[in-house]
PDB file of C-alpha atoms in Angstrom:
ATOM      1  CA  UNK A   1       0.000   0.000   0.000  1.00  0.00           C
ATOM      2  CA  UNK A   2       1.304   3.542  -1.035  1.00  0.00           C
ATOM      3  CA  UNK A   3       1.317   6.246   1.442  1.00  0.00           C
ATOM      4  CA  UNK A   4       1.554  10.079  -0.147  1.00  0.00           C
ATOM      5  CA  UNK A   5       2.353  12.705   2.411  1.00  0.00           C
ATOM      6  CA  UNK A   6       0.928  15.849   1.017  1.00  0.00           C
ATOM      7  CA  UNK A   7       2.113  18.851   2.832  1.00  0.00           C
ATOM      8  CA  UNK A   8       1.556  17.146   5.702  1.00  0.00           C
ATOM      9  CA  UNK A   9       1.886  18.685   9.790  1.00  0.00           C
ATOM     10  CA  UNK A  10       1.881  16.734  12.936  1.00  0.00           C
ATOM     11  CA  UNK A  11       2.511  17.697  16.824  1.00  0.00           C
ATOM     12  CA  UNK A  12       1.258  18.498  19.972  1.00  0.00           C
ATOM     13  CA  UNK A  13      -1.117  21.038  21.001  1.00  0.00           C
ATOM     14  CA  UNK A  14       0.672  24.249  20.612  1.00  0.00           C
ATOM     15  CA  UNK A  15       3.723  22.620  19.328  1.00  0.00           C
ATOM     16  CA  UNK A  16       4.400  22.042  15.597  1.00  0.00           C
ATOM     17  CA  UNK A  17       6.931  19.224  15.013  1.00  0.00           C
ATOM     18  CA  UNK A  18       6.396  17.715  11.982  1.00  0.00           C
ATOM     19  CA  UNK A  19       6.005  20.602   8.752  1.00  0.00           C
ATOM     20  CA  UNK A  20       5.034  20.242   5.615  1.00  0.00           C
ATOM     21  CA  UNK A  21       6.435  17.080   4.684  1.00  0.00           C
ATOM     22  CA  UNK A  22       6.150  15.641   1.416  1.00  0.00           C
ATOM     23  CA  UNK A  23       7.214  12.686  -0.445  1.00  0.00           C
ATOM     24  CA  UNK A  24       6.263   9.130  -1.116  1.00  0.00           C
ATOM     25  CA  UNK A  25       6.827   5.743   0.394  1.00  0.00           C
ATOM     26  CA  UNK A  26       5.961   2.754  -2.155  1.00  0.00           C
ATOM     27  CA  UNK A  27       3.838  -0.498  -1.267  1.00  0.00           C
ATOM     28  CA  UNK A  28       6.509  -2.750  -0.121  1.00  0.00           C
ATOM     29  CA  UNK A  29       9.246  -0.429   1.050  1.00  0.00           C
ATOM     30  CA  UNK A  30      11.124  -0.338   4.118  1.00  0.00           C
ATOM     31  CA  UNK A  31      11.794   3.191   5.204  1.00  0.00           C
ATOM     32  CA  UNK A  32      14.534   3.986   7.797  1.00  0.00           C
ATOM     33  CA  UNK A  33      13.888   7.196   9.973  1.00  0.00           C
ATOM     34  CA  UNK A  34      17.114   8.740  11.709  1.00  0.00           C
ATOM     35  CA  UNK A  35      17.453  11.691  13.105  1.00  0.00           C
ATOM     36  CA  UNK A  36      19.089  13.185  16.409  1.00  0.00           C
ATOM     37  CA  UNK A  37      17.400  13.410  19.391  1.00  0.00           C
ATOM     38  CA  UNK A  38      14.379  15.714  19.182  1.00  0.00           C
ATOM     39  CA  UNK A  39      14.022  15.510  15.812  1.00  0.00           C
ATOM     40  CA  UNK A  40      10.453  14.272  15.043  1.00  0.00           C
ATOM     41  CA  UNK A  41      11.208  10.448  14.295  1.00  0.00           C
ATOM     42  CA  UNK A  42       8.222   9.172  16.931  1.00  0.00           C
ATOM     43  CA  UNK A  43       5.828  12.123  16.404  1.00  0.00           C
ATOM     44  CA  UNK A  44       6.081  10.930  13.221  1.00  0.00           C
ATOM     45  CA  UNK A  45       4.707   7.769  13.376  1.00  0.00           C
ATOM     46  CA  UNK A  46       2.492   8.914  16.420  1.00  0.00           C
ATOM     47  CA  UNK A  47       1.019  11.103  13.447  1.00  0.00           C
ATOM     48  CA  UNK A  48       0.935   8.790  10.286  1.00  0.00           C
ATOM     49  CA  UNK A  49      -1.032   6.479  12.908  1.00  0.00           C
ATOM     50  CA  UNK A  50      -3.368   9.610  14.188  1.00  0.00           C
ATOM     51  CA  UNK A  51      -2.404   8.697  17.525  1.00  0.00           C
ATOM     52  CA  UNK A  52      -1.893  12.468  17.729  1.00  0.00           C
ATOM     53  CA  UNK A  53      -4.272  14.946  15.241  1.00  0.00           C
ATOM     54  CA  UNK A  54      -2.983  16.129  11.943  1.00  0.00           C
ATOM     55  CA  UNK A  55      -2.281  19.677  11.887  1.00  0.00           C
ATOM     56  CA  UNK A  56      -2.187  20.319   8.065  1.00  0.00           C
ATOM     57  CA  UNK A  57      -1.684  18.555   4.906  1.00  0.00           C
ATOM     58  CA  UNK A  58      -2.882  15.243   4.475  1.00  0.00           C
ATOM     59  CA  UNK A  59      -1.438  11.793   3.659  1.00  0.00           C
ATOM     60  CA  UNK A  60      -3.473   9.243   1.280  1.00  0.00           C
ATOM     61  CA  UNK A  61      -3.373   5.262   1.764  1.00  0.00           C
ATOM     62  CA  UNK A  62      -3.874   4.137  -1.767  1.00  0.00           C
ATOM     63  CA  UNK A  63      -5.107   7.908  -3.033  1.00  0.00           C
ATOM     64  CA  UNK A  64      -7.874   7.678   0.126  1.00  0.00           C
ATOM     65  CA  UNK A  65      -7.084  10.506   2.501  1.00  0.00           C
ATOM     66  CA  UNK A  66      -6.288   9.427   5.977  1.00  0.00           C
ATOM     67  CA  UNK A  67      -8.560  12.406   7.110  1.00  0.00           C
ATOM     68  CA  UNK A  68     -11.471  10.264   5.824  1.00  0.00           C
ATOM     69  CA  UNK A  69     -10.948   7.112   7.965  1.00  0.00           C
ATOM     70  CA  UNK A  70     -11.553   6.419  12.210  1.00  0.00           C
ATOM     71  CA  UNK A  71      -8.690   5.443  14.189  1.00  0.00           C
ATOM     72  CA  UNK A  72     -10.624   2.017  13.825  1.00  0.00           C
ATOM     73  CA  UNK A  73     -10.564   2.018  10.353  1.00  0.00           C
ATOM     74  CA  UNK A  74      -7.267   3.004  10.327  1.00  0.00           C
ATOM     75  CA  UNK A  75      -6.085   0.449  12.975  1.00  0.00           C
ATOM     76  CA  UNK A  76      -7.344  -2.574  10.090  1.00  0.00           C
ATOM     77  CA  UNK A  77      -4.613  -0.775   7.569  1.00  0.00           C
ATOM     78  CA  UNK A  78      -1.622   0.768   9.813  1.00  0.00           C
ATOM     79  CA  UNK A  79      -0.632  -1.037  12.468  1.00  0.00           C
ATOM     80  CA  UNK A  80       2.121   0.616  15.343  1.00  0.00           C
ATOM     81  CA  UNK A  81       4.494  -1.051  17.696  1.00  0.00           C
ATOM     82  CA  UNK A  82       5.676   1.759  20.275  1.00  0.00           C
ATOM     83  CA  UNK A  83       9.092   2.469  21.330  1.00  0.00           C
ATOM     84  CA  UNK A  84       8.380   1.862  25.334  1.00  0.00           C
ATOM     85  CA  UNK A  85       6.178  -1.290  25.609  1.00  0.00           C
ATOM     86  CA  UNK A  86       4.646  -2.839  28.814  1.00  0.00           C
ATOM     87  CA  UNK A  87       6.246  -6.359  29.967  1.00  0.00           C
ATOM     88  CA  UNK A  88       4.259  -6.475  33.206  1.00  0.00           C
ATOM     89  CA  UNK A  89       0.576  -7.358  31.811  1.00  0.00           C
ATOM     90  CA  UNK A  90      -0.566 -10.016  33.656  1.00  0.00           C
ATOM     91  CA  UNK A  91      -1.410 -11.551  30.405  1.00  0.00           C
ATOM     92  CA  UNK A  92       0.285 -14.675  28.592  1.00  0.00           C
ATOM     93  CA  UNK A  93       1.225 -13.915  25.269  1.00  0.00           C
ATOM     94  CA  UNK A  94      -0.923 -15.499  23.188  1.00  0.00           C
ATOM     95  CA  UNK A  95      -3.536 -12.821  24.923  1.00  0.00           C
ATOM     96  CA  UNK A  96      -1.482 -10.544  24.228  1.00  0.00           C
ATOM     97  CA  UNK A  97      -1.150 -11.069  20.149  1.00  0.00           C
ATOM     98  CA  UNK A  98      -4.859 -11.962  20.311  1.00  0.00           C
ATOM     99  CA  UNK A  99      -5.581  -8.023  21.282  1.00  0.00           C
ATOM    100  CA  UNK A 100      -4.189  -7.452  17.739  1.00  0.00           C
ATOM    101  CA  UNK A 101      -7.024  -8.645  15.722  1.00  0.00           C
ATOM    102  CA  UNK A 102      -9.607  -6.409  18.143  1.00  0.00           C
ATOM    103  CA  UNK A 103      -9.918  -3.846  14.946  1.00  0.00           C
ATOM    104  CA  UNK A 104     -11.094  -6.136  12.777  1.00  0.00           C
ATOM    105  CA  UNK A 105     -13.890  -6.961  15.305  1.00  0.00           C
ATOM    106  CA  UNK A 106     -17.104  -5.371  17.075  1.00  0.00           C
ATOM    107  CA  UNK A 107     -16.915  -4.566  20.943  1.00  0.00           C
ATOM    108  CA  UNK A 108     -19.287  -7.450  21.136  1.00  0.00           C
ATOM    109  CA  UNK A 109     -17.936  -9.675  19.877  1.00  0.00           C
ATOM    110  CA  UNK A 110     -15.758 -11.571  22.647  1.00  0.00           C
ATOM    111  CA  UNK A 111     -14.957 -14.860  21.261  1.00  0.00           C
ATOM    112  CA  UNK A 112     -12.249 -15.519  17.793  1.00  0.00           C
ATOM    113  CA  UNK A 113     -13.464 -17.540  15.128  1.00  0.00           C
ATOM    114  CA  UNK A 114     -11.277 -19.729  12.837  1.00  0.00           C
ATOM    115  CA  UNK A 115      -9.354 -17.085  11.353  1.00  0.00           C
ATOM    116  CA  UNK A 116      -8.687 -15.638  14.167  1.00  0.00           C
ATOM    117  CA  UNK A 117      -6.751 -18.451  15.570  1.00  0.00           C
ATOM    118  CA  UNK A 118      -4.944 -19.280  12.508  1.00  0.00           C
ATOM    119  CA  UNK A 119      -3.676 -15.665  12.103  1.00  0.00           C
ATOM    120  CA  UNK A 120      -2.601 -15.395  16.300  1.00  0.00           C
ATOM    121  CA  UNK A 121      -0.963 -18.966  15.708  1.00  0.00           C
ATOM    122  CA  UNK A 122       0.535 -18.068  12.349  1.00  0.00           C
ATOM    123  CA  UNK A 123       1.887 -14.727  14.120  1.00  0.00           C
ATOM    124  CA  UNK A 124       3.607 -16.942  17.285  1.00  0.00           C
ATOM    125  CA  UNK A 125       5.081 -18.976  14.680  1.00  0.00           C
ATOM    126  CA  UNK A 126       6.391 -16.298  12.083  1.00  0.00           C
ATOM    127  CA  UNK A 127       8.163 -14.645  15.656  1.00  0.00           C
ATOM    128  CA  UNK A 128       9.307 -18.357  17.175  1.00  0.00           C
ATOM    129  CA  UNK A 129       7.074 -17.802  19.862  1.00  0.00           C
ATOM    130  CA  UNK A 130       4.897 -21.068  19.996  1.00  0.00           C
ATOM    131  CA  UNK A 131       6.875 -22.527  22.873  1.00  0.00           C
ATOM    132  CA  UNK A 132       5.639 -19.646  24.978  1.00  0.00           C
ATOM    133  CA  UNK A 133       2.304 -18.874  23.890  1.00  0.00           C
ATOM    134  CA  UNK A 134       1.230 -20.112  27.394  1.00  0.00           C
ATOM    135  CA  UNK A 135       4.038 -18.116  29.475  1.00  0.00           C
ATOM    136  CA  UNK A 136       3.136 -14.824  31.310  1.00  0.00           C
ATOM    137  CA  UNK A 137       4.198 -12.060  29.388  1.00  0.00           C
ATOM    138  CA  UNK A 138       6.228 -10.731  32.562  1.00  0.00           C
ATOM    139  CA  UNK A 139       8.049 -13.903  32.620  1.00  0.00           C
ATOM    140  CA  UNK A 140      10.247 -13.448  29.227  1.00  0.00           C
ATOM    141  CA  UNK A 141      13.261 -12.176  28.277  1.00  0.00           C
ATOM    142  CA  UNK A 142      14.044  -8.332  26.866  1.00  0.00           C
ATOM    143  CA  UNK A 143      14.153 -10.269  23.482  1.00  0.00           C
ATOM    144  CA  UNK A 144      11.235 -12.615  23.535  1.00  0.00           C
ATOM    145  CA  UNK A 145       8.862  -9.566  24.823  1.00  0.00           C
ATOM    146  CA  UNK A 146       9.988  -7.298  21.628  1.00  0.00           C
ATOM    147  CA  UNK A 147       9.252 -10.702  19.566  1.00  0.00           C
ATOM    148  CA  UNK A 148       5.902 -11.043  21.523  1.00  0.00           C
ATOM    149  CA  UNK A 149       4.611  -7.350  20.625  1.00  0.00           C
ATOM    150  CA  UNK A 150       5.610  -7.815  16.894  1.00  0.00           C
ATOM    151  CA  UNK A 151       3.563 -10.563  16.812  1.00  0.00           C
ATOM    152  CA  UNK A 152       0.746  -8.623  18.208  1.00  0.00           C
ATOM    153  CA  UNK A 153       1.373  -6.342  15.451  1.00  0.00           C
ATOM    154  CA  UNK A 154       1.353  -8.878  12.562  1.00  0.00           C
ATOM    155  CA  UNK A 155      -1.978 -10.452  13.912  1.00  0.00           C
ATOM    156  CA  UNK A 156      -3.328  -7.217  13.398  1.00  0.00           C
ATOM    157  CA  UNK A 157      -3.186  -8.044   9.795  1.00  0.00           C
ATOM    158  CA  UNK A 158      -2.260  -4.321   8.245  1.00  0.00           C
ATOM    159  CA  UNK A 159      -0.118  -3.824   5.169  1.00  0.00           C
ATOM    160  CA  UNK A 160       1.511  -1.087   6.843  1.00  0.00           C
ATOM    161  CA  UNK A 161       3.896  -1.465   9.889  1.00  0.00           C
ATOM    162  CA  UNK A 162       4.890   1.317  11.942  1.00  0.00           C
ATOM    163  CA  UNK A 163       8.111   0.382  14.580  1.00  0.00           C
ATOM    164  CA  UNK A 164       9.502   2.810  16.654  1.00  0.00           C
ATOM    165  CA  UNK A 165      12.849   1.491  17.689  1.00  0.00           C
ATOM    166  CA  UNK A 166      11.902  -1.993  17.664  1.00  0.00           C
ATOM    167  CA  UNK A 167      15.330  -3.196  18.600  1.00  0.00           C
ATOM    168  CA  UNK A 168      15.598  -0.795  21.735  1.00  0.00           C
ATOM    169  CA  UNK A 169      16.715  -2.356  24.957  1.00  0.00           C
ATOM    170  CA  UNK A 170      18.089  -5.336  23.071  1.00  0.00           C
ATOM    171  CA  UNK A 171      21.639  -6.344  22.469  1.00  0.00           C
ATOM    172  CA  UNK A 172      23.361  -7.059  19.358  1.00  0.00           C
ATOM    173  CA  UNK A 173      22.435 -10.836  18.589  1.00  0.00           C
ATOM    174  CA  UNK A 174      18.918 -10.019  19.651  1.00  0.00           C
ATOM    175  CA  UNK A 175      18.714  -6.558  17.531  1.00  0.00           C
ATOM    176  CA  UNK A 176      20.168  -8.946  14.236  1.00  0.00           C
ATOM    177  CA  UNK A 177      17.436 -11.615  14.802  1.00  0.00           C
ATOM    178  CA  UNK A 178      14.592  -8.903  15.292  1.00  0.00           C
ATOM    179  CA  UNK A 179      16.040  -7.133  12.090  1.00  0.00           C
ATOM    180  CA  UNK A 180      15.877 -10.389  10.099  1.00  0.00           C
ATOM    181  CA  UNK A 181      12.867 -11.311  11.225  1.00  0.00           C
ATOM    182  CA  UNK A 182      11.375  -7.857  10.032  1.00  0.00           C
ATOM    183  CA  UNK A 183      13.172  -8.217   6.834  1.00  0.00           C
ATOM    184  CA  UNK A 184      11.779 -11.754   6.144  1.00  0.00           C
ATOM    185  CA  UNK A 185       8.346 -10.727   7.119  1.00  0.00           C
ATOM    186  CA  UNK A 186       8.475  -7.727   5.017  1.00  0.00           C
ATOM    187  CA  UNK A 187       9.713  -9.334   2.091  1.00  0.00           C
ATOM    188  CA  UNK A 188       7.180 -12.637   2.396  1.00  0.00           C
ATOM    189  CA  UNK A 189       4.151 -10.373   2.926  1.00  0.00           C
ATOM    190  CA  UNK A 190       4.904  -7.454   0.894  1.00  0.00           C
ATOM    191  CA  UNK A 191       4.518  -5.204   4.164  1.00  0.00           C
ATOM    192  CA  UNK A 192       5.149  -1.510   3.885  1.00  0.00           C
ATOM    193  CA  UNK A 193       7.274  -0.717   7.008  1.00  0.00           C
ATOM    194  CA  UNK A 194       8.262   2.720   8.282  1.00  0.00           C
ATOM    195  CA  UNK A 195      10.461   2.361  11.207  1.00  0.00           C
ATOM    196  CA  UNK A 196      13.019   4.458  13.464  1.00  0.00           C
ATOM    197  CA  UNK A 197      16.233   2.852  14.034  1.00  0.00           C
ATOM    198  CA  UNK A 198      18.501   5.041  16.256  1.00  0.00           C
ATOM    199  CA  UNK A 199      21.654   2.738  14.805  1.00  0.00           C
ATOM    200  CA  UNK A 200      21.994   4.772  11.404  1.00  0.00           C
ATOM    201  CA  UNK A 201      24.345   1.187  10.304  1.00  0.00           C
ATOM    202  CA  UNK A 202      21.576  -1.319  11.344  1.00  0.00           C
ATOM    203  CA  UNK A 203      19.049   1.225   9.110  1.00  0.00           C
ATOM    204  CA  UNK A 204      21.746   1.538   6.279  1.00  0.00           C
ATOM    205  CA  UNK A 205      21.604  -2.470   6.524  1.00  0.00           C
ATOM    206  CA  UNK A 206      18.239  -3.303   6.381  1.00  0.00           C
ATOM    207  CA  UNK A 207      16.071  -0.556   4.784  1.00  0.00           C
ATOM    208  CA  UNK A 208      15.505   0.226   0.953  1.00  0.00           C
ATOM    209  CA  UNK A 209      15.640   4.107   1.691  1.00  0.00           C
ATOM    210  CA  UNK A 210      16.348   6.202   4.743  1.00  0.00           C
ATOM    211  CA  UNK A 211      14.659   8.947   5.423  1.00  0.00           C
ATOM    212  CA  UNK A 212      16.781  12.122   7.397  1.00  0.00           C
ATOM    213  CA  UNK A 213      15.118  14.268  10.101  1.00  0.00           C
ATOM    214  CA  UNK A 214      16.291  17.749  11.388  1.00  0.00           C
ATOM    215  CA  UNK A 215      14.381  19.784  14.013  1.00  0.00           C
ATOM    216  CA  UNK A 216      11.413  18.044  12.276  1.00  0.00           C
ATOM    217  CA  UNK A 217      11.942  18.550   8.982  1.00  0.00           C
ATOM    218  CA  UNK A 218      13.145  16.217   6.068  1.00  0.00           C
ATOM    219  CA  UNK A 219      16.411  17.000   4.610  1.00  0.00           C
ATOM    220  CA  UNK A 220      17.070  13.662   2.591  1.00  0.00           C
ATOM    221  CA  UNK A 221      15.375  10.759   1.310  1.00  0.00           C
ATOM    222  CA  UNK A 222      17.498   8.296  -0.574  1.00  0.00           C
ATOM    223  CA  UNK A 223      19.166   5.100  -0.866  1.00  0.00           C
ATOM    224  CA  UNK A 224      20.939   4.192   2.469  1.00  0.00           C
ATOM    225  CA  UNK A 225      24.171   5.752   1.042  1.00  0.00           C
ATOM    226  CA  UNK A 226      23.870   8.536  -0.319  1.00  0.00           C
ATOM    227  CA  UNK A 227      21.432   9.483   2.907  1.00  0.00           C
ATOM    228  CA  UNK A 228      24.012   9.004   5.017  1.00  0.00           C
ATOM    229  CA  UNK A 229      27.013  10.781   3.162  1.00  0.00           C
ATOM    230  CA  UNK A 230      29.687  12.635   4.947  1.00  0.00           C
ATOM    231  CA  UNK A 231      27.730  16.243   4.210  1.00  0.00           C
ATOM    232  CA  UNK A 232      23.844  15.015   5.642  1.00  0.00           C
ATOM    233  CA  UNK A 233      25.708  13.060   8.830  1.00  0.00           C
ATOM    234  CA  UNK A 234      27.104  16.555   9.874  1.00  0.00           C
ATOM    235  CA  UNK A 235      23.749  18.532   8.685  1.00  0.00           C
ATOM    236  CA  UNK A 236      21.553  15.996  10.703  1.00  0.00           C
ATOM    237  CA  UNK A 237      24.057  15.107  13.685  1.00  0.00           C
ATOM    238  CA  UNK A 238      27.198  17.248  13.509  1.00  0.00           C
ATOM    239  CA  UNK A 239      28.767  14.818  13.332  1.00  0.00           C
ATOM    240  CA  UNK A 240      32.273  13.940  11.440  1.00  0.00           C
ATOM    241  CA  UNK A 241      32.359  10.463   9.973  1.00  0.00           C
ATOM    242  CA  UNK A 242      33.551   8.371   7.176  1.00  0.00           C
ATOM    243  CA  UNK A 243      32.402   5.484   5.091  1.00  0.00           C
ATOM    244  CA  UNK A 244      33.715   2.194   5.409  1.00  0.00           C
ATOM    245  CA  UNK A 245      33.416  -0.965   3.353  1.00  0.00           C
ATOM    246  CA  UNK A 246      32.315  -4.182   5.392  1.00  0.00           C
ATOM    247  CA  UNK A 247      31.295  -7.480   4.396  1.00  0.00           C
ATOM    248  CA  UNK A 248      27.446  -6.218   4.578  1.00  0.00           C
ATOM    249  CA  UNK A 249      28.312  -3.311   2.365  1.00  0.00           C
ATOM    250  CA  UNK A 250      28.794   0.911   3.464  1.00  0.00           C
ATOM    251  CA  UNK A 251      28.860   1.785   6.811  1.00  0.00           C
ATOM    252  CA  UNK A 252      29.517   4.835   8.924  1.00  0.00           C
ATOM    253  CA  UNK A 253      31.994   5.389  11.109  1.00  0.00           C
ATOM    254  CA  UNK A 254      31.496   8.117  13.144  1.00  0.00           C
ATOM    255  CA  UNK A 255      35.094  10.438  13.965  1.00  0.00           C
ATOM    256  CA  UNK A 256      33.886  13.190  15.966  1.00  0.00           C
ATOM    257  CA  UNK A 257      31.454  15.296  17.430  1.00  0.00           C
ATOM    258  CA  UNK A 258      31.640  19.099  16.043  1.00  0.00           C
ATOM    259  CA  UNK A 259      29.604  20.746  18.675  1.00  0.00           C
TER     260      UNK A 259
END
């Protein structure tokens, strides 16, 4: 699904963060948003998923304006994974991915049918989870949680993914196998994913484009390298660095601050 950001505004009540952003994200992309600190990444995606009212502009889903739908209807197409997630619920985690098809059903309706069950047990499987679809969600590791609330996400069924540093909290193995994960499920099901990575060589790594943030504005959208060139890593982080080869292609390495 194609998303078209048409002069489009986000923020908080008397706070503009996001303005007037424009460009387009193709059906089956994986965009990388990086940015410094305080630079609009989340509000971003708190917007996109009108967790938090537009301002101005639009964006259209497929050339429908997101204006148009309820956070309901919009729930069944974008679906959002938060940066801080709760690991206390006193839930087991096959409750907990079963909250993710609630859009696609009426406040009455309590029980899942067939489908219901096959997506929840197709999304345990996709994120390795089946052995502890029975455990308490308080019970797992930093790792297995993160794994737990994709799933939740992918039961929701959307073709658009929002993840705001998924791999937060998580150390390296358990960032690669989160990242691969989101690759594979992204390339099997076509998803269009829009996530935050604060690692600027895990985002050069996995996405198809990266998209650059400055005091809430975009200053480049473009294949991993050339986003992250020597001139936009000092614009967007001031930041000296260089670009290496490596065995999984360009990275940065970062040389000094210029504050």
């Amino acid at each position: 699904m194609d998303l078209l950001f048409k002069n489009f505004s986000t923020g908080y009540e008397g706070n503009l963060i996001i303005s007037d952003l424009n460009f387009k994200i193709k059906s089956g992309e994986w965009i990388g948003i990086i940015g410094s600190n305080g630079s609009g990444k989340s509000t971003l995606l708190k917007g996109i998923s009108k967790i938090i009212p537009i301002q101005s502009g639009d964006i259209l889903l497929n050339n429908e304006s997101i204006r148009a739908l309820s956070t309901k209807e919009i729930a069944k197409i974008v679906s959002y994974l938060p940066q801080k997630i709760n690991s206390n619920l006193p839930i087991t985690v096959k409750e907990l991915v079963s909250l993710g098809r609630s859009p696609h059903k009426y406040f009455w309706e309590f029980d899942l049918n067939k489908q219901d069950v096959s997506i929840i047990n197709d999304a345990l499987d996709l994120c390795n989870l089946n052995k502890y679809s029975n455990s308490l969600l308080s019970s797992l590791s930093g790792g297995q949680c993160q794994r737990a609330y994709l799933a939740l996400t992918i039961a929701q069924k959307t073709k658009i993914v929002l993840l705001d540093e998924p791999t937060t909290f998580l150390d390296i193995n358990f960032q690669l196998q989160m990242l691969d994960l989101i690759k594979n499920l992204n390339k099997k099901n076509n998803l269009t994913i829009i996530s935050v990575i604060h690692d600027v060589n895990l985002a050069a790594r996995y996405c198809d484009r990266l998209a650059v943030f400055k005091r809430g504005e975009l200053i480049a959208i473009d294949e991993p390298i050339k986003a992250l060139s020597k001139e936009i890593i000092k614009e967007a982080f001031s930041v000296e660095s260089s670009n290496v080869d490596t065995p999984v292609g360009k990275q940065i390495c970062a040389i000094k601050s210029i504050n």
